[in-house]
Each structure stands twice: as structure tokens, then as C-alpha cells.
JSON list of C-alpha atoms in Angstrom, two decimals:
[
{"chain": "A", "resi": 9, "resn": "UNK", "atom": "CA", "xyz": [0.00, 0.00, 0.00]},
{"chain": "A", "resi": 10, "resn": "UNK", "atom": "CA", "xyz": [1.26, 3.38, -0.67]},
{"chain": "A", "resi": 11, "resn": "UNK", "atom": "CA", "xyz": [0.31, 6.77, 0.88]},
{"chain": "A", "resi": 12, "resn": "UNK", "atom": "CA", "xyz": [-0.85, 9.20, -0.97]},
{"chain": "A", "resi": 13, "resn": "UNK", "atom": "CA", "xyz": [-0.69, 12.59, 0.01]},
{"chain": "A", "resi": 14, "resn": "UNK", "atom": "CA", "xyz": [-2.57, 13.86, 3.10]},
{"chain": "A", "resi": 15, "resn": "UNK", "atom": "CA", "xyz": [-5.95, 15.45, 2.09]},
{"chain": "A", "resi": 16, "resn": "UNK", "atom": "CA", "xyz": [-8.67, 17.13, 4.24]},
{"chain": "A", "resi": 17, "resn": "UNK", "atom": "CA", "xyz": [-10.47, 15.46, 6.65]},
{"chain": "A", "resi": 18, "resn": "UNK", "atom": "CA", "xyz": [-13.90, 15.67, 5.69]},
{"chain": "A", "resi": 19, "resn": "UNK", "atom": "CA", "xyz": [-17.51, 15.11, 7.90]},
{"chain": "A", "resi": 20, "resn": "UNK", "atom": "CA", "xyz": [-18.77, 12.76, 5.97]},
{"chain": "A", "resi": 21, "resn": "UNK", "atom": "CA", "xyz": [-15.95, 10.00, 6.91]},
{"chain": "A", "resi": 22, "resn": "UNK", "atom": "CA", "xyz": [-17.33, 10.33, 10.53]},
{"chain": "A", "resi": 23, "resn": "UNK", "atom": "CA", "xyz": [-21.09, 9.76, 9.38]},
{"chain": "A", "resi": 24, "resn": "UNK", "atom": "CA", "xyz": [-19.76, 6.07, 8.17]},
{"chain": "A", "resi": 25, "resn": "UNK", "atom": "CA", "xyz": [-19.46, 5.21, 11.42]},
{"chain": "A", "resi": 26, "resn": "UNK", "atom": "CA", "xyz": [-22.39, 6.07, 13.25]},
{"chain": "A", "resi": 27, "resn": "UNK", "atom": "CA", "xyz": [-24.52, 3.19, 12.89]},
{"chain": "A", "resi": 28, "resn": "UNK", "atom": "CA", "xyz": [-21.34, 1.34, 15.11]},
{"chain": "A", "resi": 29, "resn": "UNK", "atom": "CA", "xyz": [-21.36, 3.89, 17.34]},
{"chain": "A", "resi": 30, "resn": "UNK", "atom": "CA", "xyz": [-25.00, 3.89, 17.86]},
{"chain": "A", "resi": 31, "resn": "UNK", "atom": "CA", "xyz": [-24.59, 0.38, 18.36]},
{"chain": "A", "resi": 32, "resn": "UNK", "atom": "CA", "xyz": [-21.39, 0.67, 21.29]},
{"chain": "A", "resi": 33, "resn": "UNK", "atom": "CA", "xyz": [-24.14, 3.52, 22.51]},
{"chain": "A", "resi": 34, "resn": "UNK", "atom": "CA", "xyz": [-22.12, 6.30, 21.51]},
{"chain": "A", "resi": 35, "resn": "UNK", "atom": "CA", "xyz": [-22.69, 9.54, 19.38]},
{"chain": "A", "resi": 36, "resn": "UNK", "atom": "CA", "xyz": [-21.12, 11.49, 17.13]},
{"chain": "A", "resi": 37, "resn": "UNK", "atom": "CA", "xyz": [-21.29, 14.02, 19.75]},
{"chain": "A", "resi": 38, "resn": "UNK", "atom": "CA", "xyz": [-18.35, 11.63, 21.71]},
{"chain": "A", "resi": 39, "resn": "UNK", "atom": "CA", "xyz": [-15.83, 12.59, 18.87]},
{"chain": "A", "resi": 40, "resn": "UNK", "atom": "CA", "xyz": [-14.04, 15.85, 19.39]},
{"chain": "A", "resi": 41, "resn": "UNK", "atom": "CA", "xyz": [-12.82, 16.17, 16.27]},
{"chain": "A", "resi": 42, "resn": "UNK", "atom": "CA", "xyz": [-11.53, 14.71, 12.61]},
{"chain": "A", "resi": 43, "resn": "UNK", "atom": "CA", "xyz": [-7.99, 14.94, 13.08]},
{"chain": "A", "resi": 44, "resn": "UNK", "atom": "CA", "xyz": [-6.30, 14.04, 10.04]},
{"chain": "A", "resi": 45, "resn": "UNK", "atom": "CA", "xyz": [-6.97, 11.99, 6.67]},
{"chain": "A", "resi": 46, "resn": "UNK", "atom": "CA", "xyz": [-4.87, 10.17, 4.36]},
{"chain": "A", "resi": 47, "resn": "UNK", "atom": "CA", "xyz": [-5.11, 8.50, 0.64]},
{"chain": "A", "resi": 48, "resn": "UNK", "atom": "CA", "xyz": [-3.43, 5.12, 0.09]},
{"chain": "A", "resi": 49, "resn": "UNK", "atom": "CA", "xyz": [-2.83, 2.99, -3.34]},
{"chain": "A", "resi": 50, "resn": "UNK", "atom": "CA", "xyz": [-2.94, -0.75, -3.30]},
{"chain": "A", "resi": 51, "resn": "UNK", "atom": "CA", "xyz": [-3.05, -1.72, -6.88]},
{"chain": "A", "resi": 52, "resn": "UNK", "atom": "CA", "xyz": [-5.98, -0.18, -8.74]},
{"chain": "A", "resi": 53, "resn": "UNK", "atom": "CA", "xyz": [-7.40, 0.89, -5.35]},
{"chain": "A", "resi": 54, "resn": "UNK", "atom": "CA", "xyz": [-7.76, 3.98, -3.18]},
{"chain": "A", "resi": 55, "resn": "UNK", "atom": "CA", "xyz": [-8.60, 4.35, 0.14]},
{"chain": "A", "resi": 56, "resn": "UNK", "atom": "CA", "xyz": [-9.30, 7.25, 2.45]},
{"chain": "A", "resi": 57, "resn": "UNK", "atom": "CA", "xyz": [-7.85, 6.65, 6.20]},
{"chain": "A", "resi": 58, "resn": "UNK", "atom": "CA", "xyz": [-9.68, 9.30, 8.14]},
{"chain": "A", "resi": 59, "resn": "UNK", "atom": "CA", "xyz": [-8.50, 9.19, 12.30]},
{"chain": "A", "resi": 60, "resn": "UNK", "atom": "CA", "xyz": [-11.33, 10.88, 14.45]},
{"chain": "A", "resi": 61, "resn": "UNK", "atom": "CA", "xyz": [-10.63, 11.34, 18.39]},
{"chain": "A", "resi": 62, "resn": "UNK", "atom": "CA", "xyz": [-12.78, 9.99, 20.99]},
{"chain": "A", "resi": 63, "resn": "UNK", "atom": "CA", "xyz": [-12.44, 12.41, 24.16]},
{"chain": "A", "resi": 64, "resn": "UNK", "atom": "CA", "xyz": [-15.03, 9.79, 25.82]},
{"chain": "A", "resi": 65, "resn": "UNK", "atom": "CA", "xyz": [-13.44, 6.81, 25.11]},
{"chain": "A", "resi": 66, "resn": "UNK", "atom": "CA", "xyz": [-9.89, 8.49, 25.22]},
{"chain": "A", "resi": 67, "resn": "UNK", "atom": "CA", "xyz": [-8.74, 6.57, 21.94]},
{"chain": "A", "resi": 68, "resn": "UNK", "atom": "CA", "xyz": [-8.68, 6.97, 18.08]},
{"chain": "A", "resi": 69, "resn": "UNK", "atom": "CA", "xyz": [-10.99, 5.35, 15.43]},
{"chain": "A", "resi": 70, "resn": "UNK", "atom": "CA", "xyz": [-9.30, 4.94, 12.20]},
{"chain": "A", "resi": 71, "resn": "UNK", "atom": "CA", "xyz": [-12.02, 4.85, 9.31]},
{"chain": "A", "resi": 72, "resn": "UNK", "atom": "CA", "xyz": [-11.17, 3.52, 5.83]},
{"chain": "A", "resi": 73, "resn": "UNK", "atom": "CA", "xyz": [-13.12, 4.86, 3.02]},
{"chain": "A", "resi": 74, "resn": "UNK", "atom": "CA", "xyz": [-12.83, 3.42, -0.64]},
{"chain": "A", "resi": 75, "resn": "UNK", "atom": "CA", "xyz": [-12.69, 6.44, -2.35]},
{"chain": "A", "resi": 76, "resn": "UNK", "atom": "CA", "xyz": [-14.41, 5.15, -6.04]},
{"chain": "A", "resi": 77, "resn": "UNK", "atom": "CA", "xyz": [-17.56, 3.75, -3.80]},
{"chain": "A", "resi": 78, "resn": "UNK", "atom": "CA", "xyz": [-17.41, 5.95, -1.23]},
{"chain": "A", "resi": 79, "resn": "UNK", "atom": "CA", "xyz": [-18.31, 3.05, 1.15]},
{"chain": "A", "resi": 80, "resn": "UNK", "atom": "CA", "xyz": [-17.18, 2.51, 4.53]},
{"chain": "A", "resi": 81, "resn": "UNK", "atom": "CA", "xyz": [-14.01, -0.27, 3.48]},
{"chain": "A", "resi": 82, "resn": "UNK", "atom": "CA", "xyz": [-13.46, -1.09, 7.52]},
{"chain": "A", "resi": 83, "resn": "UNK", "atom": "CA", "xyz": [-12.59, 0.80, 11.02]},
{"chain": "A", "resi": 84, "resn": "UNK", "atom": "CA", "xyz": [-10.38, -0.24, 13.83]},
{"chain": "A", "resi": 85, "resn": "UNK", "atom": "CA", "xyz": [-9.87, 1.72, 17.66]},
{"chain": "A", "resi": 86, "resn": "UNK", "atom": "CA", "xyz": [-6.45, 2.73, 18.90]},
{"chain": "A", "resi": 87, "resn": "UNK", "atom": "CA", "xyz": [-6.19, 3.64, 22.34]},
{"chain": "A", "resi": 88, "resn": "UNK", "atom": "CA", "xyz": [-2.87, 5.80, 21.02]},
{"chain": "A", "resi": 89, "resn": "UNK", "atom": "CA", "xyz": [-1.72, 6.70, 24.36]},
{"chain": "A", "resi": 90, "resn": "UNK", "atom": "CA", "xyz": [-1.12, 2.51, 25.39]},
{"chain": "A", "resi": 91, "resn": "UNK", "atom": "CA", "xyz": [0.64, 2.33, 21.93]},
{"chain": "A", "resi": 92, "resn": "UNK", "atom": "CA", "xyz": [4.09, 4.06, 23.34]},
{"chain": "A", "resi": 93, "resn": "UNK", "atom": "CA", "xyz": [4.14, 2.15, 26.78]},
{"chain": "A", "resi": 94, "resn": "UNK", "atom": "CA", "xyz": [7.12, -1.02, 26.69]},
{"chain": "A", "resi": 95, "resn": "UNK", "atom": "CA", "xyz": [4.97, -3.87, 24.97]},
{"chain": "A", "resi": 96, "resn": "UNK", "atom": "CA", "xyz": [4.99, -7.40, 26.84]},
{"chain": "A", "resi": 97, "resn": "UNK", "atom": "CA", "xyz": [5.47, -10.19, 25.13]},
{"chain": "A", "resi": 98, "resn": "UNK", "atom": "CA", "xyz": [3.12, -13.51, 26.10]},
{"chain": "A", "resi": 99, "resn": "UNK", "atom": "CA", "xyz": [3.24, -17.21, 25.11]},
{"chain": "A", "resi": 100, "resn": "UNK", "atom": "CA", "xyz": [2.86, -20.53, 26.39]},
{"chain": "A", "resi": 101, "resn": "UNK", "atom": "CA", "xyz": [6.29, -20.85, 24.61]},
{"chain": "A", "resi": 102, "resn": "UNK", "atom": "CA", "xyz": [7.74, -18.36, 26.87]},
{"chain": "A", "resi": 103, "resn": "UNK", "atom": "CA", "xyz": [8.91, -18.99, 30.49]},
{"chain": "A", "resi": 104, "resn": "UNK", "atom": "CA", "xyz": [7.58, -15.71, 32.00]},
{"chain": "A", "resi": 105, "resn": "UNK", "atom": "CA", "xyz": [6.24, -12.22, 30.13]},
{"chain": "A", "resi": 106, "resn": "UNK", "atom": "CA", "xyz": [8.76, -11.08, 28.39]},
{"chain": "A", "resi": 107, "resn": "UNK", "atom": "CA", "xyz": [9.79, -7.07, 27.20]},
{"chain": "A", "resi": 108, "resn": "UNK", "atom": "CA", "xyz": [9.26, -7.34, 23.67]},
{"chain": "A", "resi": 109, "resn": "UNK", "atom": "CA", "xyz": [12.11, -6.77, 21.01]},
{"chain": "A", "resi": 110, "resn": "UNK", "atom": "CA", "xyz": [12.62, -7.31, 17.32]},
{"chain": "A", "resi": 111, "resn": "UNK", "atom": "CA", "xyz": [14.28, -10.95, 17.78]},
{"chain": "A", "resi": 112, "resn": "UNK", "atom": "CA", "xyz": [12.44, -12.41, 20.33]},
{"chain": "A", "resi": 113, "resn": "UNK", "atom": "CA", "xyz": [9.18, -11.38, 18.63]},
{"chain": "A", "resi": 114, "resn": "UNK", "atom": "CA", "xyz": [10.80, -13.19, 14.85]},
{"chain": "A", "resi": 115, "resn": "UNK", "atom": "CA", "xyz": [12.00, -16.01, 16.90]},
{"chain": "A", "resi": 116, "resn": "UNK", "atom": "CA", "xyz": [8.66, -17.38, 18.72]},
{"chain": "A", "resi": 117, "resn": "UNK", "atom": "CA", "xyz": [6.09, -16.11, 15.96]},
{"chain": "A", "resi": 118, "resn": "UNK", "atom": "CA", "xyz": [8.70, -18.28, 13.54]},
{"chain": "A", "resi": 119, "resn": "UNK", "atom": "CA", "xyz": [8.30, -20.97, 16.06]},
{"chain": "A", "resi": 120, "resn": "UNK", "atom": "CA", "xyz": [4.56, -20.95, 15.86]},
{"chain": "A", "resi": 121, "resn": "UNK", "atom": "CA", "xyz": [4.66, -20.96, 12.08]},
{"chain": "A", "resi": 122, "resn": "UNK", "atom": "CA", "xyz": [6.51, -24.54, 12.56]},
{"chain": "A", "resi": 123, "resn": "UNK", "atom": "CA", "xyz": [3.76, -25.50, 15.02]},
{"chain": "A", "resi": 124, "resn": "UNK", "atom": "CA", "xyz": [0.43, -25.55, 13.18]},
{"chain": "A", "resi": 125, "resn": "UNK", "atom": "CA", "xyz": [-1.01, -28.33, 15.19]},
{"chain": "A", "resi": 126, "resn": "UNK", "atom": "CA", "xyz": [-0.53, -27.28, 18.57]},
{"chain": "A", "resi": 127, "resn": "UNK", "atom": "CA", "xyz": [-3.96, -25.48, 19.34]},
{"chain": "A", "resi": 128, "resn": "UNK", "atom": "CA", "xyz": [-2.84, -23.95, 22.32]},
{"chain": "A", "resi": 129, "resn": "UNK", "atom": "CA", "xyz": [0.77, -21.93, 20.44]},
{"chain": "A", "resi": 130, "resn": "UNK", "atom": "CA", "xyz": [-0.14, -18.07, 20.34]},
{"chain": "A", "resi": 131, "resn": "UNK", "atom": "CA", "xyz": [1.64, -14.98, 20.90]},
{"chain": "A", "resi": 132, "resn": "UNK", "atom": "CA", "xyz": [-0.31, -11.90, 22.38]},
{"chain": "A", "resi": 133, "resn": "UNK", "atom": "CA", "xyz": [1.90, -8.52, 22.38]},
{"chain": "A", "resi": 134, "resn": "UNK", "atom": "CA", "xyz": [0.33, -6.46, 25.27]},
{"chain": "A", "resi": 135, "resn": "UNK", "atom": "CA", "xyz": [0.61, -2.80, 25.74]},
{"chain": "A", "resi": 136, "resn": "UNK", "atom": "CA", "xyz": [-1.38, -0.60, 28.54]},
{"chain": "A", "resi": 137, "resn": "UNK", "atom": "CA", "xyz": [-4.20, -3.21, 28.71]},
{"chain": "A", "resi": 138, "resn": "UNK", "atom": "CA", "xyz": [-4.15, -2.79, 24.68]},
{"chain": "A", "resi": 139, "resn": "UNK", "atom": "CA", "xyz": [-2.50, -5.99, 22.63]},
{"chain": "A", "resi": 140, "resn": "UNK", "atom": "CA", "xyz": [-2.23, -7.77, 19.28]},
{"chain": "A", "resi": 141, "resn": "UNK", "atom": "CA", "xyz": [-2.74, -11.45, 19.15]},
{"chain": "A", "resi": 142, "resn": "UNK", "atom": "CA", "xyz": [-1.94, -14.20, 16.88]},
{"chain": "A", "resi": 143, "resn": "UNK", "atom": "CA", "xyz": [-2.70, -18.53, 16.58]},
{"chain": "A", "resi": 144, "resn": "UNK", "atom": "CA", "xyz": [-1.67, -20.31, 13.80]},
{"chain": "A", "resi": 145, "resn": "UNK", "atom": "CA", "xyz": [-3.23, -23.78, 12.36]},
{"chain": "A", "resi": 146, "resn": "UNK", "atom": "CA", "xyz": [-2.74, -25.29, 8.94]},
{"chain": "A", "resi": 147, "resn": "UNK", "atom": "CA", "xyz": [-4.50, -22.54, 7.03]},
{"chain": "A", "resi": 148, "resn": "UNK", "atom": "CA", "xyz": [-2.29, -19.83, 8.35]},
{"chain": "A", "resi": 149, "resn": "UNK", "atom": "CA", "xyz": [-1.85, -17.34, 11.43]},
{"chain": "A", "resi": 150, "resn": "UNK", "atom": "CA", "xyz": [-5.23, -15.55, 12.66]},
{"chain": "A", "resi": 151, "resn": "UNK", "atom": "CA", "xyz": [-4.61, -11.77, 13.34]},
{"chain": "A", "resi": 152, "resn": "UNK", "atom": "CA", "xyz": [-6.92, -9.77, 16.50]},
{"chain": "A", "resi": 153, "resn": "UNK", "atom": "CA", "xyz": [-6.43, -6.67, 18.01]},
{"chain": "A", "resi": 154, "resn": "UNK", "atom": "CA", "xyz": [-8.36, -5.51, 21.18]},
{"chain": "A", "resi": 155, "resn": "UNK", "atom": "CA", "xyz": [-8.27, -1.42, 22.08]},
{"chain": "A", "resi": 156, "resn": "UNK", "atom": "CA", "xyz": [-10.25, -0.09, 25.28]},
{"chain": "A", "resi": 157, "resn": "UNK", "atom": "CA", "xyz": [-12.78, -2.89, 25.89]},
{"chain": "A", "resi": 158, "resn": "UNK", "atom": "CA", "xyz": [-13.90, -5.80, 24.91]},
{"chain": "A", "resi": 159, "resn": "UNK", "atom": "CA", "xyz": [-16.61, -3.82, 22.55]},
{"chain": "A", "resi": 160, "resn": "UNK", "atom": "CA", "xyz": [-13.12, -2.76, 20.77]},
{"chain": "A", "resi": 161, "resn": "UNK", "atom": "CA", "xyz": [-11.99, -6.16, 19.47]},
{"chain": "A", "resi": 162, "resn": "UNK", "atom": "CA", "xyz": [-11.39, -6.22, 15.90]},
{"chain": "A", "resi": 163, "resn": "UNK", "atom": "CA", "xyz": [-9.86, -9.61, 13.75]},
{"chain": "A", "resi": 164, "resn": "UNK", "atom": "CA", "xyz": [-8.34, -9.30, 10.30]},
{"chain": "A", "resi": 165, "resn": "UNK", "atom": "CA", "xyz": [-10.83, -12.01, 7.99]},
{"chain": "A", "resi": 166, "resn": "UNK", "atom": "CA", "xyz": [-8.39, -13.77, 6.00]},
{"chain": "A", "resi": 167, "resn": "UNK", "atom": "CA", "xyz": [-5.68, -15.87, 7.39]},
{"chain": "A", "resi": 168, "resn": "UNK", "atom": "CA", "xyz": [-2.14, -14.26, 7.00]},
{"chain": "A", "resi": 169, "resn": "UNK", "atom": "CA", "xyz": [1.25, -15.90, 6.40]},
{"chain": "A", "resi": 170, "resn": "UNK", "atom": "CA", "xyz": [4.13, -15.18, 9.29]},
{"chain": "A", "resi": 171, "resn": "UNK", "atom": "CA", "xyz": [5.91, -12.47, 7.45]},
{"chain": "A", "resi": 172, "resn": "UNK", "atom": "CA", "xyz": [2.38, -9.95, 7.69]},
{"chain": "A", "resi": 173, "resn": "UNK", "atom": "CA", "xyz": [1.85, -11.34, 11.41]},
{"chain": "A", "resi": 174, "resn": "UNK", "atom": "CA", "xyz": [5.88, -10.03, 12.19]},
{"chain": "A", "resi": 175, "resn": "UNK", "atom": "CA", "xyz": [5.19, -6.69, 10.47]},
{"chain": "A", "resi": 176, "resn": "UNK", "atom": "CA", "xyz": [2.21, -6.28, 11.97]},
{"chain": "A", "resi": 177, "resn": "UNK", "atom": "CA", "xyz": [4.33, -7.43, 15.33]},
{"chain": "A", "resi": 178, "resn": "UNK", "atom": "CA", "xyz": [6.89, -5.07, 14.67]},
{"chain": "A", "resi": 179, "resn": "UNK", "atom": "CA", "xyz": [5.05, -2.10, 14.08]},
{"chain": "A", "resi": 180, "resn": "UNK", "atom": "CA", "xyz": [2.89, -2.90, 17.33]},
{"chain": "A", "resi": 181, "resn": "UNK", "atom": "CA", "xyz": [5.75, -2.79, 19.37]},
{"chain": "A", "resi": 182, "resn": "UNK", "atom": "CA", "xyz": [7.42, 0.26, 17.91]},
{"chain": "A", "resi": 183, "resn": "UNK", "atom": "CA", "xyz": [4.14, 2.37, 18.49]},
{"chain": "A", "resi": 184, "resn": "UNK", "atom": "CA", "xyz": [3.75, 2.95, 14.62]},
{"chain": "A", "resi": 185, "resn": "UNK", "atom": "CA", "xyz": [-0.09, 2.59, 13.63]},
{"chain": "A", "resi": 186, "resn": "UNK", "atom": "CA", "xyz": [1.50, 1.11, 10.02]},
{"chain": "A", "resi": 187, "resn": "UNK", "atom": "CA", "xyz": [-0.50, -2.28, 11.45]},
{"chain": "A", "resi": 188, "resn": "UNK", "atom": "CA", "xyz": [-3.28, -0.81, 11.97]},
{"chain": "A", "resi": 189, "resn": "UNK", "atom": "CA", "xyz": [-4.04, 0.49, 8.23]},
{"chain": "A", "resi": 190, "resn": "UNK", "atom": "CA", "xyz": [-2.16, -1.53, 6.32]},
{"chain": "A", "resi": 191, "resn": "UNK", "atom": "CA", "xyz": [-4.44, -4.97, 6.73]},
{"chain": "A", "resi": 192, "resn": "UNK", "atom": "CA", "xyz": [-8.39, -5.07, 6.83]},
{"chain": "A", "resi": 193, "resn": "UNK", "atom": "CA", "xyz": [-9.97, -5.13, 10.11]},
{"chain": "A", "resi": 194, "resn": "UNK", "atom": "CA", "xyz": [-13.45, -6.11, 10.88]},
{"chain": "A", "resi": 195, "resn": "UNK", "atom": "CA", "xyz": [-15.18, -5.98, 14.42]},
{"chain": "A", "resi": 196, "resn": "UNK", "atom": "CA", "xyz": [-15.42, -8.93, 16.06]},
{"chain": "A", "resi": 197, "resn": "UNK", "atom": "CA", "xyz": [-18.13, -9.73, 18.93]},
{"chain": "A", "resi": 198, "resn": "UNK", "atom": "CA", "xyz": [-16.49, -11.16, 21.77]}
]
């Protein structure tokens, strides 16, 4: 996927989301503001990433607009804040909970990609009560990511091989939001 230049944020991105918000029992009133919007490429594609501030919730929604259709594409919930505290690393391959770093997060997600029959292997990368989560089995490595609440759980649809889990991984524990846009989220009812 490639970015685009910024454009304006624009009301209308917020109005896709109101029927989820209505749902969590939210309004529109809850956002303070549309901070910021972006345009990415992926192939023939474009899609507007439009990141609206919740001063109720005290986290971000990232909506993602295809731009031809004008449709709502998918959403996710950052709590941005939990994003820059030390991530923890957690796995029943792991002795205790670990500080996470670069080689210790390539070494036991590489270790579940050898182990697609155990149905207890995962990884969860936890950050201020925030965390990304991954299981493999023999179709591939299941992607979730939980922000806030339970209410905030989202789960990427299609299974993903272990070189999207690690970036996703990476960029997690380096407080970039690149995982966050870069993959389709849906929510997820927990």
C-alpha cells in the first residue's frame, strides 16, 4: 500500500461510522474532532484513512473509506496513548512475560509458524491493557487486536502468512499505527 498525500479530513468520513457507534451507545457528539486523513494505493485501489478522536473513550478510530464507492471499506480503535508504553510479550512458549524486542518477537512467531497443530501456540503482544494477538493452524496465522474494551476487538478475515503477522508485530511494538491500516480489520463480537 502506498500513501498518498494527506488530504482534508472531511464530515462525511465520521457519518460512516455512526450506525457502530449507535450500536457501542455512543454519538457522534463523543468525537471531538476529525484529526487528520490520508489516501493510500494498493493496486488499482484507493482508500481514504480518516482518524477521528474519541475524548469519551480516550482513543482513536481509524475509518477507511474506498474512495471510487465511497463506502465505509473497515474501522479499527487505537487507544494511542497505550501504543508508546514497553509492549509485553506472552506465550505458552515463553517462560515468563517477556519485554518485547525485534528478535524475540521473529524467533517465537517463527516458532509458531513450525507448530500448526498445537492449538494452544499463540503470541499476544500487550501494551497498557491494549494488545495484538496471533494462533496459527494449517491454514495460516489468525490476526486480532483488542483497544479499550472488549466492545473494541477487531480480527483481520483472511488468514495471513508469518511475514504480515511479524510486520504487523513489529510495528505494534514500535508504536507505529503502520499495522493498523495496512491490513483489513473487521469488528469482532467477543
Amino acid at each position: 500500500m502506498r500513501r498518498v498525500e494527506p488530504v482534508t479530513p472531511i464530515d462525511e468520513d465520521l457519518k460512516l461510522v455512526e450506525p457502530f457507534l449507535k450500536e457501542m451507545g455512543l454519538t457522534s457528539e463523543s468525537f471531538l474532532e476529525l484529526e487528520k486523513s490520508y489516501e493510500y494505493e494498493s493496486g488499482d485501489q484507493k482508500y481514504r484513512h480518516s482518524l477521528l478522536w474519541s475524548n469519551s473513550l480516550k482513543a482513536h478510530f481509524v475509518v477507511i473509506k474506498d474512495c471510487a464507492s465511497g463506502k465505509l471499506h473497515g474501522y479499527t480503535c487505537q487507544d494511542i496513548e497505550a501504543q508508546y508504553k514497553p509492549c509485553k510479550l506472552i506465550s505458552p512458549y515463553l517462560e515468563d512475560d517477556y519485554a518485547a524486542d525485534a528478535e524475540l518477537i521473529d524467533e517465537l512467531l517463527d516458532l509458531l509458524d513450525r507448530k500448526p497443530e498445537d492449538r494452544n501456540a499463540f503470541a499476544v503482544m500487550e501494551a497498557g491493557g491494549c494488545y495484538i494477538q496471533t494462533a496459527r493452524d494449517e491454514d495460516g496465522f489468525v490476526l486480532e487486536y483488542q483497544a479499550v474494551a472488549k466492545e473494541f476487538h477487531f480480527v483481520v478475515p483472511e488468514k495471513l502468512d508469518v511475514g504480515d503477522v511479524k510486520k504487523a508485530f513489529h510495528s505494534f511494538n514500535e508504536g507505529d499505527d503502520k499495522w493498523s491500516y495496512c491490513l483489513e480489520w473487521e469488528h469482532l463480537e467477543l
